[in-house]
Coordinates of C-alpha atoms and ligand atoms in Angstrom, one line a residue:
Chain S
M152 CA -36.7 -52.2 -93.2
S153 CA -34.9 -49.1 -95.2
L154 CA -32.4 -46.7 -93.4
L155 CA -32.9 -44.0 -95.5
T156 CA -35.9 -43.4 -97.9
V157 CA -36.5 -40.5 -100.5
S158 CA -39.7 -40.0 -102.2
D159 CA -40.2 -37.8 -104.9
L160 CA -37.4 -35.5 -104.1
S161 CA -36.6 -32.3 -106.2
V162 CA -34.3 -29.6 -106.4
A163 CA -34.4 -26.1 -108.1
Y164 CA -31.8 -23.7 -108.7
A165 CA -32.8 -20.2 -110.1
R166 CA -33.2 -21.5 -113.5
I167 CA -32.4 -24.9 -113.9
Q168 CA -34.2 -28.0 -112.5
A169 CA -31.3 -30.1 -111.2
V170 CA -33.1 -32.8 -109.6
Q171 CA -36.5 -34.1 -110.4
G172 CA -38.7 -36.4 -108.6
V173 CA -36.1 -38.7 -107.5
S174 CA -36.7 -41.8 -105.2
L175 CA -34.6 -43.9 -103.6
E176 CA -33.8 -46.4 -100.7
I177 CA -31.0 -47.7 -98.7
T178 CA -31.3 -50.3 -96.1
P179 CA -28.7 -50.5 -93.4
G180 CA -25.6 -51.9 -94.0
S181 CA -25.6 -51.9 -97.7
I182 CA -23.9 -50.1 -100.8
V183 CA -26.1 -48.0 -102.9
T184 CA -24.7 -46.0 -106.0
V185 CA -26.0 -43.5 -108.1
I186 CA -24.0 -43.2 -111.2
G187 CA -24.6 -40.7 -114.1
A188 CA -22.6 -38.0 -116.3
N189 CA -21.2 -34.6 -115.4
G190 CA -24.3 -32.4 -114.5
A191 CA -27.0 -35.3 -114.2
G192 CA -27.8 -33.6 -111.0
K193 CA -25.9 -36.5 -108.2
T194 CA -24.3 -33.6 -106.3
S195 CA -27.6 -31.7 -105.8
L196 CA -29.2 -34.7 -104.9
L197 CA -26.8 -35.6 -102.2
N198 CA -26.6 -32.1 -100.7
A199 CA -30.6 -31.8 -100.5
I200 CA -30.6 -35.2 -98.7
M201 CA -27.9 -33.7 -96.5
G202 CA -30.1 -30.6 -95.9
L203 CA -27.6 -28.3 -97.5
L204 CA -30.0 -27.0 -100.6
P205 CA -33.7 -26.6 -99.9
A206 CA -35.8 -29.3 -101.8
Q207 CA -39.2 -30.6 -102.4
G208 CA -40.3 -34.0 -101.6
E209 CA -39.7 -36.2 -98.5
V210 CA -36.5 -37.7 -96.5
T211 CA -37.1 -40.3 -94.1
F212 CA -33.9 -41.6 -91.9
R213 CA -34.6 -44.7 -89.6
G214 CA -38.5 -43.9 -89.7
K215 CA -38.8 -40.6 -88.9
S216 CA -38.9 -37.5 -91.4
I217 CA -35.9 -35.2 -91.4
S218 CA -37.2 -33.1 -94.7
R219 CA -37.4 -30.0 -92.0
S220 CA -34.2 -30.7 -90.2
P221 CA -31.2 -28.7 -90.7
T222 CA -27.9 -30.1 -91.8
E223 CA -26.5 -30.4 -88.2
K224 CA -29.6 -32.1 -86.8
R225 CA -29.3 -34.6 -89.9
F226 CA -25.8 -35.3 -88.9
S227 CA -26.5 -35.9 -85.2
F228 CA -29.2 -38.2 -86.2
G229 CA -26.5 -40.5 -87.7
M230 CA -25.7 -39.3 -91.3
S231 CA -22.8 -37.9 -92.7
L232 CA -22.0 -36.7 -95.9
V233 CA -18.4 -36.2 -97.7
T234 CA -19.0 -33.3 -100.2
E235 CA -17.6 -33.0 -103.6
S236 CA -15.8 -29.9 -102.3
R237 CA -14.8 -31.8 -99.2
D238 CA -15.5 -28.7 -97.0
L239 CA -12.4 -29.6 -95.0
F240 CA -10.9 -27.0 -92.0
T241 CA -8.0 -26.0 -94.4
T242 CA -5.8 -24.1 -92.1
M243 CA -6.3 -26.2 -89.4
S244 CA -4.3 -29.5 -88.7
V245 CA -5.4 -33.0 -89.7
R246 CA -5.7 -34.0 -86.2
D247 CA -8.1 -30.8 -85.4
N248 CA -10.1 -31.9 -88.2
L249 CA -10.6 -35.1 -86.9
I250 CA -11.3 -33.9 -83.6
L251 CA -13.9 -31.6 -84.8
G252 CA -15.8 -34.6 -86.6
A253 CA -16.6 -36.0 -83.3
N254 CA -17.1 -32.4 -81.3
R255 CA -20.1 -33.6 -78.9
C256 CA -18.0 -36.4 -77.6
A257 CA -15.9 -36.4 -74.7
R258 CA -12.1 -36.1 -75.2
R259 CA -11.4 -39.9 -74.3
E260 CA -14.0 -40.9 -76.6
I261 CA -12.5 -38.5 -79.4
D262 CA -8.8 -40.0 -78.9
Q263 CA -10.0 -43.4 -79.2
R264 CA -11.7 -42.6 -82.5
I265 CA -9.0 -40.7 -83.8
G266 CA -7.0 -44.0 -83.1
D267 CA -9.7 -45.8 -85.3
V268 CA -9.3 -43.5 -88.2
F269 CA -5.5 -43.4 -88.1
G270 CA -5.8 -47.4 -88.1
R271 CA -8.1 -47.2 -91.4
F272 CA -5.8 -44.1 -93.1
P273 CA -2.3 -44.8 -91.8
R274 CA -1.1 -42.1 -93.9
L275 CA -3.2 -39.6 -92.0
R276 CA -1.4 -40.4 -88.6
E277 CA 1.7 -39.5 -90.4
R278 CA 0.3 -36.4 -91.1
R279 CA -1.4 -35.6 -88.4
S280 CA 0.1 -32.4 -87.5
Q281 CA -0.1 -30.8 -91.2
M282 CA -2.7 -28.3 -92.1
A283 CA -5.5 -29.9 -94.2
G284 CA -5.1 -27.3 -96.9
T285 CA -1.5 -28.7 -97.6
L286 CA -2.6 -32.3 -98.3
S287 CA -2.8 -34.0 -101.4
G288 CA -5.9 -34.9 -103.1
G289 CA -6.0 -38.4 -101.9
E290 CA -4.9 -37.4 -98.6
R291 CA -7.6 -34.9 -98.6
Q292 CA -10.4 -37.2 -99.7
M293 CA -9.0 -39.7 -96.9
L294 CA -9.2 -37.0 -94.3
A295 CA -12.9 -35.9 -95.5
M296 CA -13.9 -39.7 -94.8
G297 CA -12.0 -39.8 -91.7
R298 CA -13.7 -37.0 -90.5
A299 CA -17.1 -38.1 -91.6
L300 CA -16.3 -41.3 -89.6
M301 CA -15.2 -39.7 -86.4
A302 CA -19.2 -39.4 -85.9
R303 CA -19.8 -43.3 -86.4
P304 CA -22.6 -42.8 -88.9
Q305 CA -25.0 -45.2 -89.8
L306 CA -25.0 -43.7 -93.4
L307 CA -22.1 -42.1 -95.0
M308 CA -22.6 -40.2 -98.2
L309 CA -19.6 -40.1 -100.6
D310 CA -19.9 -37.8 -103.4
E311 CA -17.2 -38.6 -106.0
P312 CA -14.6 -39.9 -103.8
S313 CA -12.5 -41.1 -106.7
L314 CA -12.8 -37.6 -108.4
G315 CA -9.0 -36.5 -109.4
L316 CA -7.3 -39.2 -107.9
A317 CA -4.6 -41.9 -108.9
P318 CA -5.9 -45.2 -109.8
I319 CA -3.8 -46.8 -107.1
I320 CA -5.5 -44.3 -104.5
V321 CA -9.0 -44.9 -106.2
R322 CA -8.5 -48.6 -105.5
E323 CA -7.5 -47.7 -101.9
I324 CA -10.6 -45.7 -101.4
F325 CA -12.7 -48.4 -102.9
Q326 CA -10.9 -50.8 -100.7
I327 CA -11.9 -49.2 -97.6
I328 CA -15.6 -48.6 -98.4
T329 CA -16.3 -52.1 -98.6
V330 CA -14.5 -52.8 -95.1
L331 CA -16.9 -50.0 -93.9
R332 CA -19.9 -52.0 -95.2
Q333 CA -18.5 -55.1 -93.5
N334 CA -18.5 -53.0 -90.3
G335 CA -22.2 -52.2 -90.9
V336 CA -21.9 -48.8 -92.3
A337 CA -24.5 -48.1 -94.9
I338 CA -22.9 -46.3 -98.0
L339 CA -24.6 -43.8 -100.7
L340 CA -22.2 -43.5 -103.1
V341 CA -22.1 -41.1 -106.0
E342 CA -19.6 -41.7 -108.8
Q343 CA -18.7 -40.6 -112.3
N344 CA -16.3 -44.0 -112.2
A345 CA -19.2 -46.3 -112.9
R346 CA -17.0 -49.4 -113.2
A347 CA -15.6 -49.2 -109.6
A348 CA -18.9 -47.9 -108.0
L349 CA -21.1 -51.0 -109.8
Q350 CA -18.3 -53.3 -108.3
V351 CA -18.8 -52.5 -104.8
A352 CA -22.5 -51.3 -104.9
D353 CA -25.4 -53.9 -104.3
Y354 CA -27.7 -51.9 -105.9
A355 CA -27.6 -49.0 -108.3
Y356 CA -29.6 -46.0 -109.8
V357 CA -28.7 -44.3 -112.8
M358 CA -29.5 -40.5 -113.4
E359 CA -29.7 -38.8 -116.3
L360 CA -30.8 -35.1 -116.6
G361 CA -32.0 -35.0 -112.8
E362 CA -34.1 -38.3 -112.8
V363 CA -33.5 -41.6 -112.4
T364 CA -33.9 -43.6 -115.4
M365 CA -32.7 -47.2 -114.3
Q366 CA -32.4 -49.0 -111.3
G367 CA -31.4 -52.2 -110.2
P368 CA -28.9 -54.3 -108.6
A369 CA -25.7 -53.3 -109.3
S370 CA -24.4 -56.6 -111.0
Q371 CA -27.5 -56.6 -112.9
L372 CA -26.9 -53.0 -114.2
A373 CA -23.6 -53.7 -115.0
G374 CA -24.4 -56.4 -117.6
D375 CA -27.2 -54.0 -119.0
S376 CA -26.2 -53.2 -122.7
R377 CA -27.7 -49.6 -122.3
V378 CA -25.5 -49.0 -119.1
I379 CA -22.6 -50.7 -120.9
E380 CA -22.6 -48.6 -123.9
S381 CA -23.0 -44.9 -122.1
Y382 CA -21.1 -45.6 -118.9
L383 CA -18.7 -48.4 -118.8
G384 CA -17.3 -48.2 -122.5
F385 CA -17.5 -51.3 -124.6
G386 CA -15.8 -53.7 -122.3
G387 CA -17.9 -54.1 -119.7
V388 CA -17.1 -54.8 -116.1
D389 CA -13.9 -56.6 -116.0
A390 CA -13.1 -57.9 -112.6
N391 CA -9.3 -57.3 -113.0
Q392 CA -9.3 -53.7 -114.1
N393 CA -9.5 -51.0 -111.6
Chain F
M16 CA 10.1 16.0 -75.5
D17 CA 12.1 15.0 -72.3
A18 CA 12.6 11.2 -71.1
T19 CA 10.0 11.2 -68.3
T20 CA 7.4 12.4 -70.8
L21 CA 8.3 9.6 -73.4
L22 CA 8.0 7.3 -70.5
L23 CA 4.6 8.8 -69.3
L24 CA 3.5 8.8 -72.9
G25 CA 4.7 5.2 -73.3
Q26 CA 2.7 3.9 -70.4
D27 CA -0.5 5.6 -71.6
S28 CA 0.0 3.9 -75.0
L29 CA 0.5 0.7 -73.6
I30 CA -2.6 1.1 -71.3
S31 CA -5.3 2.0 -73.8
G32 CA -3.3 -0.2 -76.5
S33 CA -4.0 -3.1 -74.2
I34 CA -7.8 -2.2 -73.9
Y35 CA -8.0 -1.7 -78.0
A36 CA -6.4 -5.1 -78.3
L37 CA -9.0 -7.0 -76.4
L38 CA -11.7 -5.4 -78.7
A39 CA -9.7 -5.4 -81.8
V40 CA -9.0 -9.2 -81.1
T41 CA -13.0 -10.0 -80.3
M42 CA -13.8 -8.1 -83.4
V43 CA -11.6 -10.3 -85.6
M44 CA -13.4 -13.3 -83.8
V45 CA -17.0 -12.1 -84.3
F46 CA -16.3 -11.1 -87.8
S47 CA -14.8 -14.2 -88.9
V48 CA -17.4 -16.5 -87.0
T49 CA -20.6 -14.5 -87.9
R50 CA -19.4 -12.1 -90.7
V51 CA -20.8 -9.3 -88.6
L52 CA -18.7 -6.5 -88.3
F53 CA -19.7 -5.7 -84.8
I54 CA -19.3 -1.8 -84.3
P55 CA -21.3 -1.7 -80.9
Q56 CA -18.8 -3.6 -79.4
G57 CA -17.9 -0.3 -77.5
E58 CA -21.5 -0.3 -76.1
F59 CA -20.4 -3.4 -73.8
V60 CA -17.5 -1.1 -72.4
T61 CA -19.7 1.7 -71.6
Y62 CA -22.4 -0.5 -69.9
G63 CA -19.7 -2.5 -68.5
A64 CA -18.2 0.7 -66.6
L65 CA -21.7 2.6 -66.1
T66 CA -23.2 -0.7 -64.2
L67 CA -20.4 -0.8 -61.9
A68 CA -20.6 3.0 -61.1
A69 CA -24.2 2.5 -60.3
L70 CA -23.5 -0.5 -57.8
E71 CA -20.4 1.4 -56.4
A72 CA -23.1 4.1 -55.4
G73 CA -25.6 1.8 -53.9
R74 CA -27.9 2.1 -56.9
V75 CA -29.5 -0.3 -59.0
P76 CA -27.9 -0.1 -62.3
G77 CA -30.3 0.5 -65.5
T78 CA -28.8 -2.8 -67.2
A79 CA -30.6 -4.7 -64.7
W80 CA -34.0 -3.3 -66.3
L81 CA -32.8 -3.4 -69.5
L82 CA -31.5 -6.9 -69.3
L83 CA -35.2 -8.3 -68.3
G84 CA -36.6 -6.0 -71.1
V85 CA -34.2 -7.6 -73.8
G86 CA -34.9 -11.0 -72.6
V87 CA -38.7 -10.6 -73.0
V88 CA -37.9 -9.2 -76.5
A89 CA -35.8 -12.2 -77.1
A90 CA -38.3 -14.5 -75.8
V91 CA -41.1 -13.3 -77.8
V92 CA -38.8 -13.4 -81.1
A93 CA -37.7 -17.1 -80.0
L94 CA -41.3 -18.3 -79.5
F95 CA -42.4 -16.3 -82.9
R96 CA -39.8 -18.0 -84.9
L97 CA -40.7 -21.5 -83.6
R98 CA -44.5 -20.9 -83.8
H99 CA -45.0 -23.9 -86.3
A100 CA -43.0 -26.5 -84.3
L101 CA -43.3 -25.5 -80.4
S102 CA -43.6 -27.7 -77.9
L103 CA -44.8 -27.0 -74.2
T104 CA -41.5 -27.7 -72.8
T105 CA -39.6 -25.7 -75.1
A106 CA -42.0 -22.9 -74.5
I107 CA -41.4 -23.0 -70.8
R108 CA -37.6 -23.1 -71.3
I109 CA -37.5 -20.3 -73.3
I110 CA -39.5 -18.2 -70.9
I111 CA -37.5 -19.7 -67.8
T112 CA -34.1 -18.7 -69.4
D113 CA -35.1 -15.5 -71.3
I114 CA -37.4 -13.8 -68.7
G115 CA -37.1 -15.8 -65.7
L116 CA -33.2 -15.5 -65.0
P117 CA -33.2 -11.5 -65.6
A118 CA -36.1 -11.5 -63.4
V119 CA -34.2 -13.2 -60.8
M120 CA -31.0 -11.2 -61.5
L121 CA -33.2 -8.0 -61.1
L122 CA -34.6 -9.1 -57.5
I123 CA -31.0 -9.9 -56.6
V124 CA -29.6 -6.8 -57.7
Q125 CA -32.4 -4.8 -56.0
W126 CA -31.7 -6.6 -52.7
V127 CA -27.9 -6.4 -52.9
A128 CA -26.9 -3.0 -54.3
P129 CA -28.0 -0.9 -51.1
M130 CA -25.5 -3.2 -49.3
K131 CA -22.4 -1.9 -51.3
L132 CA -20.6 -5.3 -51.2
G133 CA -17.3 -3.9 -52.3
L134 CA -15.6 -3.8 -55.6
I135 CA -15.0 -7.6 -56.7
P136 CA -18.5 -8.6 -55.7
E137 CA -19.8 -5.5 -57.7
M138 CA -17.7 -6.5 -60.8
I139 CA -19.2 -10.1 -60.7
L140 CA -22.5 -8.8 -60.4
T141 CA -21.6 -6.2 -63.5
L142 CA -20.3 -9.1 -65.6
A143 CA -23.4 -11.0 -65.1
L144 CA -25.8 -8.2 -65.9
V145 CA -23.8 -7.2 -69.0
V146 CA -22.6 -10.4 -70.4
P147 CA -26.1 -12.0 -71.2
L148 CA -26.7 -8.9 -73.4
G149 CA -24.4 -10.2 -75.8
P150 CA -26.1 -13.4 -76.6
F151 CA -29.5 -11.7 -76.4
V152 CA -28.5 -9.1 -78.9
Y153 CA -27.2 -11.8 -81.3
R154 CA -30.5 -13.8 -81.2
I155 CA -32.6 -10.8 -81.6
A156 CA -30.8 -8.9 -84.2
F157 CA -28.1 -11.3 -86.0
Q158 CA -29.4 -14.8 -85.9
P159 CA -32.5 -14.2 -88.2
L160 CA -30.3 -12.6 -90.7
A161 CA -27.3 -14.8 -90.3
E162 CA -27.2 -15.9 -94.2
S163 CA -27.7 -12.2 -95.1
S164 CA -24.7 -10.5 -96.8
I165 CA -22.0 -8.9 -95.1
L166 CA -23.3 -5.3 -96.0
V167 CA -26.7 -6.0 -94.6
L168 CA -25.3 -7.7 -91.1
L169 CA -23.1 -4.1 -91.4
I170 CA -26.5 -2.0 -91.7
V171 CA -27.9 -4.3 -88.8
A172 CA -24.5 -3.7 -86.4
V173 CA -24.9 0.2 -87.1
G174 CA -28.9 0.1 -86.0
V175 CA -27.7 -1.9 -82.8
H176 CA -25.3 0.3 -82.1
M177 CA -27.7 3.4 -82.4
G178 CA -30.1 1.6 -80.5
M179 CA -27.8 0.5 -77.3
T180 CA -26.6 4.0 -77.3
G181 CA -30.0 5.2 -77.0
L182 CA -31.0 2.7 -74.3
G183 CA -27.7 3.8 -72.5
L184 CA -29.0 7.3 -72.3
V185 CA -32.2 5.8 -71.1
F186 CA -30.9 3.7 -68.4
F187 CA -27.7 5.5 -67.1
G188 CA -28.5 9.1 -67.8
P189 CA -26.4 11.8 -69.5
E190 CA -24.3 12.1 -66.6
G191 CA -20.5 10.8 -66.6
Y192 CA -19.2 8.4 -64.1
Q193 CA -16.0 7.4 -62.9
T194 CA -15.6 4.2 -61.0
S195 CA -12.7 3.3 -58.0
A196 CA -9.5 1.6 -59.0
F197 CA -8.7 -1.9 -58.4
S198 CA -5.7 -0.4 -56.3
E199 CA -4.8 3.3 -55.6
T200 CA -0.9 2.1 -55.1
V201 CA 1.5 4.3 -56.7
F202 CA 5.3 2.8 -57.4
D203 CA 7.9 5.7 -57.7
L204 CA 10.4 4.5 -59.9
G205 CA 12.5 7.6 -59.3
I206 CA 12.2 9.0 -63.2
M207 CA 8.4 8.3 -63.4
T208 CA 5.5 6.7 -61.3
V209 CA 3.6 3.9 -62.3
S210 CA 0.1 3.1 -60.9
A211 CA -0.8 -0.3 -59.6
Q212 CA -3.8 0.0 -61.7
S213 CA -2.1 0.3 -65.0
L214 CA -0.3 -2.6 -64.1
W215 CA -3.7 -4.4 -63.5
V216 CA -5.1 -3.3 -66.8
V217 CA -1.7 -4.6 -68.8
A218 CA -2.0 -7.7 -66.5
T219 CA -5.3 -8.7 -66.9
T220 CA -5.3 -7.8 -70.9
A221 CA -2.4 -10.1 -71.2
A222 CA -4.1 -13.0 -69.0
L223 CA -7.4 -12.7 -71.0
L224 CA -5.3 -12.8 -74.3
I225 CA -3.9 -16.0 -73.3
A226 CA -6.9 -17.3 -71.8
L227 CA -8.1 -16.6 -75.5
Y228 CA -5.2 -18.2 -77.1
I229 CA -5.6 -21.3 -74.9
F230 CA -9.6 -21.4 -75.5
F231 CA -9.1 -21.3 -79.4
E232 CA -6.1 -23.6 -79.7
R233 CA -6.5 -26.4 -76.9
T234 CA -10.6 -26.6 -76.2
V235 CA -12.9 -28.5 -78.7
S236 CA -15.4 -25.5 -78.3
G237 CA -12.6 -23.0 -79.4
K238 CA -12.0 -25.2 -82.4
T239 CA -15.5 -25.5 -83.2
L240 CA -15.4 -21.2 -83.4
R241 CA -12.3 -21.6 -85.6
A242 CA -13.8 -24.0 -87.8
A243 CA -17.1 -22.1 -88.6
A244 CA -15.0 -19.2 -89.1
I245 CA -13.0 -21.2 -92.2
S246 CA -16.1 -23.1 -93.5
R247 CA -19.5 -22.5 -92.3
R248 CA -20.6 -25.6 -94.6
G249 CA -17.8 -27.3 -93.2
A250 CA -18.9 -26.8 -89.5
R251 CA -22.4 -27.8 -90.3
L252 CA -21.4 -31.1 -92.1
V253 CA -20.0 -32.1 -88.7
G254 CA -23.0 -31.0 -86.8
I255 CA -21.8 -27.6 -85.5
S256 CA -24.8 -25.3 -85.5
T257 CA -24.2 -21.7 -86.8
D258 CA -26.6 -20.4 -84.3
R259 CA -24.4 -22.1 -81.2
T260 CA -21.0 -20.3 -82.6
G261 CA -22.7 -17.1 -83.0
Y262 CA -24.2 -17.2 -79.8
L263 CA -20.6 -18.3 -78.3
A264 CA -19.1 -15.5 -80.1
F265 CA -21.3 -12.7 -79.1
T266 CA -21.0 -14.1 -75.5
L267 CA -17.4 -13.9 -75.7
T268 CA -17.3 -10.6 -77.1
A269 CA -19.8 -9.0 -74.6
M270 CA -17.5 -10.4 -72.0
I271 CA -14.2 -9.0 -72.9
G272 CA -16.3 -5.6 -73.8
A273 CA -17.3 -5.4 -70.2
V274 CA -14.3 -6.5 -68.6
S275 CA -12.6 -3.6 -70.7
G276 CA -15.2 -1.2 -69.1
L277 CA -14.3 -2.5 -65.6
M278 CA -10.7 -1.4 -66.3
I279 CA -11.0 1.5 -68.1
G280 CA -14.2 2.9 -65.9
S281 CA -11.6 4.1 -63.2
L282 CA -9.0 5.5 -66.1
T283 CA -11.5 8.1 -67.5
T284 CA -14.8 9.3 -66.9
I285 CA -17.5 7.2 -69.0
Y286 CA -20.5 8.7 -70.4
F287 CA -23.4 6.9 -72.3
D288 CA -21.9 7.3 -75.8
S289 CA -18.3 6.8 -74.3
G290 CA -18.0 3.2 -75.8
F291 CA -18.3 4.2 -79.4
I292 CA -15.2 5.9 -79.9
I293 CA -13.2 3.0 -77.9
G294 CA -14.9 0.3 -79.9
L295 CA -13.8 2.3 -83.1
K296 CA -10.1 2.3 -82.0
G297 CA -10.2 -1.3 -81.5
F298 CA -12.4 -1.5 -84.9
V299 CA -9.5 0.5 -86.5
A300 CA -6.9 -1.9 -85.2
A301 CA -8.9 -4.9 -86.5
I302 CA -9.1 -3.5 -90.0
L303 CA -5.2 -2.4 -89.8
G304 CA -4.8 -6.5 -88.9
G305 CA -6.8 -7.3 -92.1
L306 CA -9.8 -8.4 -90.5
N307 CA -8.2 -12.1 -90.1
S308 CA -5.3 -12.2 -88.0
Y309 CA -5.5 -11.9 -84.1
P310 CA -1.6 -11.0 -83.5
L311 CA -1.9 -8.3 -86.1
A312 CA -5.1 -6.7 -84.7
A313 CA -3.4 -7.0 -81.4
A314 CA -0.1 -5.4 -82.4
A315 CA -2.0 -2.9 -84.7
A316 CA -3.9 -2.2 -81.4
L317 CA -0.9 -1.2 -79.5
L318 CA 0.0 1.0 -82.3
V319 CA -3.2 2.9 -82.3
G320 CA -2.8 3.4 -78.6
T321 CA 0.8 4.8 -79.3
V322 CA -0.4 7.0 -81.8
E323 CA -2.9 8.5 -79.6
S324 CA -1.2 8.9 -76.8
F325 CA 1.5 11.0 -78.7
S326 CA -1.0 12.8 -80.8
S327 CA -2.6 13.7 -77.8
Y328 CA 0.4 15.3 -76.3
S329 CA 1.5 17.2 -79.4
A330 CA -1.4 18.1 -81.2
S331 CA -4.3 17.2 -78.6
A332 CA -7.3 18.8 -80.8
F333 CA -6.6 16.5 -83.7
K334 CA -6.1 13.2 -81.4
E335 CA -9.0 11.2 -83.1
V336 CA -8.6 12.6 -86.4
I337 CA -4.7 11.5 -86.6
V338 CA -5.9 7.9 -85.1
F339 CA -8.7 7.4 -87.7
T340 CA -6.2 8.6 -90.5
I341 CA -3.8 5.7 -90.0
I342 CA -6.3 3.6 -91.7
I343 CA -6.0 5.1 -95.0
P344 CA -2.4 4.7 -95.9
V345 CA -2.8 0.7 -94.6
L346 CA -6.0 0.4 -96.6
L347 CA -4.4 1.7 -99.5
W348 CA -1.6 -0.3 -99.1
R349 CA -3.6 -3.6 -98.7
S350 CA -5.6 -2.6 -101.8
L351 CA -2.6 -2.3 -103.9
F352 CA -0.6 -5.5 -102.6
S353 CA -3.4 -8.0 -101.5
P354 CA -4.9 -10.6 -103.5
P355 CA -8.7 -9.5 -104.4
A356 CA -10.4 -11.3 -101.7
E357 CA -12.3 -14.6 -102.3
H358 CA -16.2 -14.4 -102.5
H359 CA -17.5 -17.3 -100.3
E360 CA -21.0 -18.2 -99.7
Ligands
ADP620 N1 -25.0 -23.4 -107.0 C1 -25.6 -23.7 -108.5 N2 -26.4 -22.9 -109.2 C2 -27.3 -23.1 -110.4 N3 -27.1 -23.9 -111.1 C3 -26.3 -25.2 -110.4 C4 -25.7 -25.1 -109.3 N4 -25.2 -26.0 -108.8 C5 -25.5 -27.1 -109.8 N5 -26.1 -26.5 -111.1 C6 -26.6 -27.2 -112.2 O1 -27.6 -28.0 -111.7 C7 -27.2 -29.3 -112.7 C8 -26.7 -30.4 -111.7 O2 -25.5 -30.5 -111.2 P1 -24.8 -31.2 -110.0 O3 -26.0 -31.7 -109.1 O4 -23.6 -30.5 -109.5 O5 -24.3 -32.6 -111.2 P2 -23.3 -33.6 -110.7 O6 -23.0 -33.7 -109.5 O7 -24.3 -35.1 -111.4 O8 -22.4 -33.3 -112.1 C9 -26.0 -28.9 -113.7 O9 -26.8 -28.5 -114.9 C10 -25.5 -27.7 -112.9 O10 -25.1 -26.9 -113.9
MG621 MG1 -21.1 -33.6 -108.9

């Protein structure tokens, strides 16, 4: 059974058709990645799935249509999105940001979940009283992921989690993504870093100019000559790199 | 000006400054959470004072009828907005909370008003009648336009102000009223006298400001309001509905306005349109504080209170003019030295 089903989704801005008839599917506990060049429509796709952008088409989550639900409803059904802009509460502390990630929970439950998040991201524990706006790029990404995880979502959507981060941090983030999957969280991962994304994902979609042009098991796409040429460079996937 | 006059004016400044501080702080809060410059804030002051005055006289305050009327409108708006996805239970819930509860309130007030229960029960009754008007006003006037520009919201706020003043005239009449004080005691300090009432006002204000601080800093609900003020999108992404935060902000603002009305009603005569000028001074203080800082807004409110008291002593005909003029140098200074405001959403 699929956790999230997107059928024939389209997003249009005033003049630009950013997403055109995209369909995709995620099963519980799997990692699905959407790769594509800058401007391919990946962010628009994720934002529309989360209800931040008006869109045409159907979105079904756990068997129920959510196409008409506002973002906060979709969140309460069990999906979380870490946006490209992160949208942190910049003038609030790391701890407060995390608390807000589970704002419907009782105090004790919140404290327990914060403990879990600090376990996953020890760096956040060190910075817990610091304002979110003063964190480094990697720490912000960790806080955004931590805040999303506070809700214990069944589906975590990540928009370019590696954007602008040092390779060592990128590796850390991707490690956490794999651990999350082992804990049963399904992940929809949007990345320009196709090499890293294809390594962790089970299934992959390639977006070009708003449309899905290729899809298949991640390992298969990683060996596809067109993918190698356009997104991986000529080296192909090298398990030792990245 | 001798020392006694100075002290008297100082006391006067502190009292009015306190009230303006409460109004300024809630003005900042409502603006940062909902982007509404809530001009009609002062109307809650009027409604609070006049409702208490009516109850003290043993009459049923017009607010009881007004609440029912506004509830009916809010219910109709809610039912209309949900018309495509309306379940029977939701419809019943809307009718019970928006029409049923105000109707029950009206019956209670009709029953107890002639009994003249005394100041404290009458104050509680006043709050129960005036505070729900805040969320109703939000739902009717602002929620449907929540994503509009600040300018549109401001125009609506001015409309709401005119509507509420007009309704004030209809429901309370053109006469002015003064309520009795919490306490008639006067302390003689030799050089000057201090009324217990003024101490009450300052203490209540301080308690409310501290309570607000604790609410914003320590409670999850308060944090959701701050979060929505920082990033509406971030708030939605963690399940905080901007409808809910707007509702909460307007409840708080109505409460603070009504409490201010309870305090001010015994210090001066209040007419149906008195709230506007009072609210406007809170507004001036909020602007002086840059519309984004609670401490600055509160400090500016004390300044406004001081300028008002001293100018009413030395140039009473120009008192309002002087108060509203201090906004000009501050705005000038801000426009010259502040970085251009960021445009978000
Ligand atoms: N707010 C917007 N208004 C108008 N056009 C936009 C907006 N956001 C994105 N676009 C356009 O939509 C297309 C897809 O953008 P985006 O979804 O951000 O792609 P990606 O995330 O793959 O880089 C681009 O052509 C971009 O210029
Ligand atoms: Mg993008």
